mmCIF file of C-alpha atoms in Angstrom:
data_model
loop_
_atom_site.group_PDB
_atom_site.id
_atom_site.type_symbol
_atom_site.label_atom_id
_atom_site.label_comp_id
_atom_site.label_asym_id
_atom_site.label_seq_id
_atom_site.Cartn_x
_atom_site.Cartn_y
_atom_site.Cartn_z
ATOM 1 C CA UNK A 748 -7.845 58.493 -30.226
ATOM 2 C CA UNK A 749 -10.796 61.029 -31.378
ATOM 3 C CA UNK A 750 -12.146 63.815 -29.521
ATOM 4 C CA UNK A 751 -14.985 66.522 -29.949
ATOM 5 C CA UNK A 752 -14.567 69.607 -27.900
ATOM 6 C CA UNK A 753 -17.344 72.128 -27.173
ATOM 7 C CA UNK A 754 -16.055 74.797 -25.364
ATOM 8 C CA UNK A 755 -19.211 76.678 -24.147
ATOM 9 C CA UNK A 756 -21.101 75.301 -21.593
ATOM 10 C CA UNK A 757 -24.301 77.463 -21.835
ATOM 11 C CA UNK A 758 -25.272 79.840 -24.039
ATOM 12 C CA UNK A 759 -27.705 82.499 -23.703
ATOM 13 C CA UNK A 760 -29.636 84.999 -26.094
ATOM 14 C CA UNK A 761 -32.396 86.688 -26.873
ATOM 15 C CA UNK A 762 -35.037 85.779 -29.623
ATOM 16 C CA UNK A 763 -33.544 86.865 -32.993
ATOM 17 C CA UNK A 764 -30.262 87.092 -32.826
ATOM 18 C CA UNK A 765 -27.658 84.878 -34.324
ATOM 19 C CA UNK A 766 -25.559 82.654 -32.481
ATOM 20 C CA UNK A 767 -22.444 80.262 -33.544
ATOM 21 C CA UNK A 768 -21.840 77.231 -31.323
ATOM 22 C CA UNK A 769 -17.943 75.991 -31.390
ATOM 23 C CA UNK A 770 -17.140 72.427 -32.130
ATOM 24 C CA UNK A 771 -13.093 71.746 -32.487
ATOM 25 C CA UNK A 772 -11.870 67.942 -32.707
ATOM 26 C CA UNK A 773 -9.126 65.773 -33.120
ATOM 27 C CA UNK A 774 -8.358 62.637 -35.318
ATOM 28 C CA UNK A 775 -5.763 60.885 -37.102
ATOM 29 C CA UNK A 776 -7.996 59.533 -39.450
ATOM 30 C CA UNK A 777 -7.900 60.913 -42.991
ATOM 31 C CA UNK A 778 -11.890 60.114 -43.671
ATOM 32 C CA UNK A 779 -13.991 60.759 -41.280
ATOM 33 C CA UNK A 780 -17.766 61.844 -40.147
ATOM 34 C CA UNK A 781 -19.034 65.375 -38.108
ATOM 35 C CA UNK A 782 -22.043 65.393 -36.776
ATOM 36 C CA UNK A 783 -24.917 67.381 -34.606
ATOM 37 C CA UNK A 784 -27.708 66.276 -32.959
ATOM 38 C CA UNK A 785 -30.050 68.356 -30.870
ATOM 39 C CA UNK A 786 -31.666 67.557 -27.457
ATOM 40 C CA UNK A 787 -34.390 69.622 -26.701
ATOM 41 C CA UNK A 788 -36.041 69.065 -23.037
ATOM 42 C CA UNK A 789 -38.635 66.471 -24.066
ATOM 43 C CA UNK A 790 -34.962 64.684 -24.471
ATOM 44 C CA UNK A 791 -34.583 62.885 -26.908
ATOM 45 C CA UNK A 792 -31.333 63.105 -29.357
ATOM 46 C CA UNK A 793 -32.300 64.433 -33.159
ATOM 47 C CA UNK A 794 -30.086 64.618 -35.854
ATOM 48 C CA UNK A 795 -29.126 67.462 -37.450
ATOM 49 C CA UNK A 796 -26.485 67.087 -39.873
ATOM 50 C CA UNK A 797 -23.642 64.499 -41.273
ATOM 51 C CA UNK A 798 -20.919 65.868 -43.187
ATOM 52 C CA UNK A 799 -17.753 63.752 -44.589
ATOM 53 C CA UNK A 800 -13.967 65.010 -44.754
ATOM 54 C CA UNK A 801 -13.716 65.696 -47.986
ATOM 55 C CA UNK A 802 -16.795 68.286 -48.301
ATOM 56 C CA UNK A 803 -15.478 71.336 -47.097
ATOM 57 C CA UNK A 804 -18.577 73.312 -48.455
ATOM 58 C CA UNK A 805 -20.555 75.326 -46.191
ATOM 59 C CA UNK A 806 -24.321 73.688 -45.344
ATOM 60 C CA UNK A 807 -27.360 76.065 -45.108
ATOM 61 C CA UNK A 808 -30.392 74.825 -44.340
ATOM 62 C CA UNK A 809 -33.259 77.112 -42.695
ATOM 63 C CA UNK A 810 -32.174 79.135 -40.303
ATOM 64 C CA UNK A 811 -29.528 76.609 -39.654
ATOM 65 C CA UNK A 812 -25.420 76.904 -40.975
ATOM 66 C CA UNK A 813 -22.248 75.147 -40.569
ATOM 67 C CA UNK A 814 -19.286 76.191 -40.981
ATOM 68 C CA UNK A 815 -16.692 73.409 -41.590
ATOM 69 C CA UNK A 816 -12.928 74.334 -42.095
ATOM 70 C CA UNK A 817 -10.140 70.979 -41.929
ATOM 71 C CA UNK A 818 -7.582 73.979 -41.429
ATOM 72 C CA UNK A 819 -9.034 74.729 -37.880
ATOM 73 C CA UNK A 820 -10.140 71.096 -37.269
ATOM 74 C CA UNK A 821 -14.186 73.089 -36.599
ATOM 75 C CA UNK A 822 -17.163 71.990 -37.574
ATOM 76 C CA UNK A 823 -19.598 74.802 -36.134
ATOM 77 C CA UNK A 824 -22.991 75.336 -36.117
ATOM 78 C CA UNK A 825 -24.773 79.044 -36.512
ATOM 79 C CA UNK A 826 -28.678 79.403 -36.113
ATOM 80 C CA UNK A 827 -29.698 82.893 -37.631
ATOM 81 C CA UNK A 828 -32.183 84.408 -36.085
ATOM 82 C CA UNK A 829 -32.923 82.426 -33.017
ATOM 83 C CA UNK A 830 -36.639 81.389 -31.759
ATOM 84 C CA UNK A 831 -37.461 80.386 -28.443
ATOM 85 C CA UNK A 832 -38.207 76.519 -29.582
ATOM 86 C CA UNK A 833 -34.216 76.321 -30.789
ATOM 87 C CA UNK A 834 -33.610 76.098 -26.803
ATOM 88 C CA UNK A 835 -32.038 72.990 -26.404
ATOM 89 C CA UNK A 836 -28.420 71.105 -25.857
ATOM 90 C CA UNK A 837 -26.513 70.364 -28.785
ATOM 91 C CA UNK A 838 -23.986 67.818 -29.286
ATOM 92 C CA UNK A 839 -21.205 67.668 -32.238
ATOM 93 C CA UNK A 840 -19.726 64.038 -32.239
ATOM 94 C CA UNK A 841 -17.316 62.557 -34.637
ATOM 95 C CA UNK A 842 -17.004 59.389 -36.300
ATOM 96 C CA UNK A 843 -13.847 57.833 -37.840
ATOM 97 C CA UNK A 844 -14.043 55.127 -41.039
ATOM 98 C CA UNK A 845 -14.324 52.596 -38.372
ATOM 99 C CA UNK A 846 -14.066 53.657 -34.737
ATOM 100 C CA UNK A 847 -17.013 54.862 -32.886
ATOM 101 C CA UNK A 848 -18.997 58.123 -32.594
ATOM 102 C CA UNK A 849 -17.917 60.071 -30.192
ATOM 103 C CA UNK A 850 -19.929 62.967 -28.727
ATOM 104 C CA UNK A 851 -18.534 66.494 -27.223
ATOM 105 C CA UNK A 852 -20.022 67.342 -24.173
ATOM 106 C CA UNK A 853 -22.903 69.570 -25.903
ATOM 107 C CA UNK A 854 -24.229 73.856 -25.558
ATOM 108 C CA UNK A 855 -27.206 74.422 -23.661
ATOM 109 C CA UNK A 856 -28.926 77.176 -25.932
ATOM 110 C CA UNK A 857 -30.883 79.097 -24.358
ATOM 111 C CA UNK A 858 -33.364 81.499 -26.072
ATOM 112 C CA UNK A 859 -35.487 84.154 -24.567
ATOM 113 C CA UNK A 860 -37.989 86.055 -25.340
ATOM 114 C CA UNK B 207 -43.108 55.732 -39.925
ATOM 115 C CA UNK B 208 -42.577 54.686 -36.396
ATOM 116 C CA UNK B 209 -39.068 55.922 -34.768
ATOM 117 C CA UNK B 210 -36.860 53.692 -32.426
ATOM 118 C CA UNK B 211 -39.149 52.688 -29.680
ATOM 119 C CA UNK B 212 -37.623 52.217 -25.886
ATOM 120 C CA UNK B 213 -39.115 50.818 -22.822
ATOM 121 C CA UNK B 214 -40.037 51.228 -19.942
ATOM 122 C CA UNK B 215 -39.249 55.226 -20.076
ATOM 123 C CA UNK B 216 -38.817 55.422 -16.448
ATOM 124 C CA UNK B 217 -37.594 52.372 -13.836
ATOM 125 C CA UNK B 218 -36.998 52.714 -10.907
ATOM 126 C CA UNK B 219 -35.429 49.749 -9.069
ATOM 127 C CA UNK B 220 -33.580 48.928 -6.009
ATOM 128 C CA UNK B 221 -30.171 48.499 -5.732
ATOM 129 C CA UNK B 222 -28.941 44.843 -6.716
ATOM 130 C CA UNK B 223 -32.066 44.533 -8.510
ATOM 131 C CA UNK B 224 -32.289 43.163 -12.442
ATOM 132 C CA UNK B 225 -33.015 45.818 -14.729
ATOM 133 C CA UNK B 226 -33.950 44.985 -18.670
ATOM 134 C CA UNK B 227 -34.264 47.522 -20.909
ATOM 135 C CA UNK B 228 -35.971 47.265 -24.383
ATOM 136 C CA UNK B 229 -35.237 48.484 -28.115
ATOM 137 C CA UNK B 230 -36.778 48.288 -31.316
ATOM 138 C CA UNK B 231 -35.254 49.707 -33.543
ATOM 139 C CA UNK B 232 -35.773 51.139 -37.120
ATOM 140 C CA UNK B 233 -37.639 48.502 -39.020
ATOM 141 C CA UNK B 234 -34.608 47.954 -42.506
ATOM 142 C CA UNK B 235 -31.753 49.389 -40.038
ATOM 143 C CA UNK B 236 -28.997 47.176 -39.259
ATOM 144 C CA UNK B 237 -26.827 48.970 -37.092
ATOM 145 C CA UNK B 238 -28.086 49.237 -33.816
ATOM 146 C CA UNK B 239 -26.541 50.837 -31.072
ATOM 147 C CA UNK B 240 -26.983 51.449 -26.923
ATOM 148 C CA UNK B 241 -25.590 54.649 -24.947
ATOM 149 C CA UNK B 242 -25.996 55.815 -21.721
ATOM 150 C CA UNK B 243 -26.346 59.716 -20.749
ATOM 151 C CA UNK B 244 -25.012 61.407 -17.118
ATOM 152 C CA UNK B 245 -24.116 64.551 -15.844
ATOM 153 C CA UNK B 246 -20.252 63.430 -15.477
ATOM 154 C CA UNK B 247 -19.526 61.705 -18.339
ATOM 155 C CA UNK B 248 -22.017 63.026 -20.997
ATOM 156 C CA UNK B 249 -22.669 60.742 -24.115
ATOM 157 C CA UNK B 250 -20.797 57.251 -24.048
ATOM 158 C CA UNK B 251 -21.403 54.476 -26.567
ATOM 159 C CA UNK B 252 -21.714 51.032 -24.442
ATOM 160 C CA UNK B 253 -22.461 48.352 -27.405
ATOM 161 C CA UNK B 254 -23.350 48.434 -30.633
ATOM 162 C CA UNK B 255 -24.359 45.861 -32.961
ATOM 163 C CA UNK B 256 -24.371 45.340 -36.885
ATOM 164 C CA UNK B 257 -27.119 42.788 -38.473
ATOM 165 C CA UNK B 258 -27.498 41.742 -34.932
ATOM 166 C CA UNK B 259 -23.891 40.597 -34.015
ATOM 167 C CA UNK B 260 -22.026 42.867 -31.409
ATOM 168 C CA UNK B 261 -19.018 44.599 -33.325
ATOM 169 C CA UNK B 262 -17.811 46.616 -29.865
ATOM 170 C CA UNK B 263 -18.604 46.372 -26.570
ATOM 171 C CA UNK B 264 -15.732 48.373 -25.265
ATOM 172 C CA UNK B 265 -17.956 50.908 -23.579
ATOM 173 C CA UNK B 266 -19.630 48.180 -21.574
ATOM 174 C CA UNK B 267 -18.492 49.578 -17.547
ATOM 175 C CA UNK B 268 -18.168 46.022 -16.140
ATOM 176 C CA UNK B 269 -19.200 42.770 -16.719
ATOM 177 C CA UNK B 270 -22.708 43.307 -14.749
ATOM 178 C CA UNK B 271 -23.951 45.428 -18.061
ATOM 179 C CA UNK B 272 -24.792 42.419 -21.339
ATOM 180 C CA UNK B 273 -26.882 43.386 -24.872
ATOM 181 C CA UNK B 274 -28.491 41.057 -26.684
ATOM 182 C CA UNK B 275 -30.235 41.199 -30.303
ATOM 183 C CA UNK B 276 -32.094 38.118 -30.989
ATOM 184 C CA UNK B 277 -33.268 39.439 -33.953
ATOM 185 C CA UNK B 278 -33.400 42.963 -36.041
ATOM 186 C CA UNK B 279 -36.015 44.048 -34.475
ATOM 187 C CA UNK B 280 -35.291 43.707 -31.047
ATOM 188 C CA UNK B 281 -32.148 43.992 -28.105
ATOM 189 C CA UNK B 282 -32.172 44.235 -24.910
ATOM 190 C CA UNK B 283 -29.637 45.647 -22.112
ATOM 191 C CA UNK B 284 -29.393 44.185 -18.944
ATOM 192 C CA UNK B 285 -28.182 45.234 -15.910
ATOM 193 C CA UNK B 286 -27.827 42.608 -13.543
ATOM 194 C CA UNK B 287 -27.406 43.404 -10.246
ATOM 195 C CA UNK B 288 -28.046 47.463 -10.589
ATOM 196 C CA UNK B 289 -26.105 49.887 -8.297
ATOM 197 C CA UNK B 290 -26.878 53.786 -7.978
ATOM 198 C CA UNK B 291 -24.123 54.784 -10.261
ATOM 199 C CA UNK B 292 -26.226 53.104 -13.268
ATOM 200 C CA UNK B 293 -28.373 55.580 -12.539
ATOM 201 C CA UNK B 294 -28.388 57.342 -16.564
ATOM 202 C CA UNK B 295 -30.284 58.067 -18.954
ATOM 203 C CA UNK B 296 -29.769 55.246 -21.601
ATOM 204 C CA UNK B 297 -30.531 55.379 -25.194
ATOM 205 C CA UNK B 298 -31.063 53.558 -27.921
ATOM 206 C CA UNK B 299 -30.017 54.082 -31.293
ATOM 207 C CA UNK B 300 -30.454 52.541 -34.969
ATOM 208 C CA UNK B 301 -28.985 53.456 -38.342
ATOM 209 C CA UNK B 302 -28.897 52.245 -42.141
ATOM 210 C CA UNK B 303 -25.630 51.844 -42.103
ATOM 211 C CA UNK B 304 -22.558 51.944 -39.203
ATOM 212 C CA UNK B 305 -20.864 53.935 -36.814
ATOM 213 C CA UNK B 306 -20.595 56.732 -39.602
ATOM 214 C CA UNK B 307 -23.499 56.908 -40.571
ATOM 215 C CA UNK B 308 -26.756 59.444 -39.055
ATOM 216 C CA UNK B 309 -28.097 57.534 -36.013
ATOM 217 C CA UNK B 310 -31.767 57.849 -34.748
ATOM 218 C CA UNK B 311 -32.890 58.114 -31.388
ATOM 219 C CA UNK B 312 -35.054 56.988 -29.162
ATOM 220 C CA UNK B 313 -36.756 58.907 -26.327
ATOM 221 C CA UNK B 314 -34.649 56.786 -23.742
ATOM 222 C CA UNK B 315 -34.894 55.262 -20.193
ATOM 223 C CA UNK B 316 -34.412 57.510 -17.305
ATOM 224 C CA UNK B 317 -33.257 54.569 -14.867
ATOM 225 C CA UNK B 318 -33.100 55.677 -11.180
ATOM 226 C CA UNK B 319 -31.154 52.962 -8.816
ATOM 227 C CA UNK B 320 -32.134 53.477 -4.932
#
């Protein structure tokens, strides 16, 4: 069985700073898929990011970071300098060679002004 | 380019009614997938198909929910008869390739059972 945990609920800052959202999962599959997808409130689901198993290398792209490590089984996300429009719920999910994607339960990100 | 295109966006239907929802998906994807959105049990993958045959339908609650895909360009879910707790947000989904590969969304159907 797979499983994407995202431990914070809601998160809350103010326009600028930096903020990491968690993503820790489980799998015994040896290849496998991380994801994240952003809802913002108009709600529909858009993808952010696929990375594969084997490429441990950090992603940058924007304002946008992940961070993946195998060691800690994380895959997290880190938006540098935050803007009001980045408000939304994001979801990390996980996908095995075969077996479905499954979602964590998503961040609300809230940004204020 | 158009996205994956759902309808209706809202329904709102009676309970024991028939409810259809629609997809079209990406026009050259051949993975297409449906999932349903609530409060208590977040994201959850009911059906998904691959050039138009269903690979898993393991997520499908009860025998009430079917998919179809006639065709690559369209599928259909059906609930038939609807009860409250269908009540979800329900999304559509296609990709290039399969479960592994970066899905895109459509805007969804906010279905209300009364």
């Amino acid at each position: 069985a797979q499983k994407v945990t995202q431990a914070q609920t809601e998160i809350s800052v103010v326009e600028k700073e930096d903020v990491t959202l968690d993503c820790v999962y489980e799998t015994r599959d040896t290849t496998y898929y991380l994801f994240w997808y952003k809802q913002p409130p108009s709600g529909e689901l858009v993808f952010l990011i696929r990375r594969n198993s084997f490429d441990e290398q950090n992603e940058i792209s924007g304002r946008y970071s992940w961070n993946f490590q195998k060691s800690t089984s994380s895959f997290n996300f880190t938006i540098t300098a935050s803007q009001v429009v980045d408000s939304a719920v994001y979801f990390c999910a996980l996908a095995g060679t075969a077996s479905k994607l499954t979602f964590g339960t998503g961040t609300r990100l809230q940004v204020t002004l | 380019d158009a996205g994956v295109i759902q309808s209706p966006r809202h329904e709102v239907t009676e309970m024991g009614q028939e409810v259809t929802l629609r997809c079209k998906p990406i026009s050259g994807h051949n993975s297409l997938f449906w999932y349903r959105q609530t409060m208590m049990r977040g994201l959850e993958l009911l059906i998904y198909f691959n050039n138009n045959v269903p690979i898993d339908d393991s997520g499908m609650p009860e025998d009430r929910f079917s998919a179809k895909m006639p065709n690559a360009s369209f599928s259909t879910l059906k609930i038939q008869p609807s009860e409250p707790r269908d009540s979800a947000v329900y999304f559509c989904a296609s990709s290039a390739g399969t479960v592994n590969t970066e899905a895109f969304f459509g805007q969804g159907t906010r279905l209300t059972v009364v």
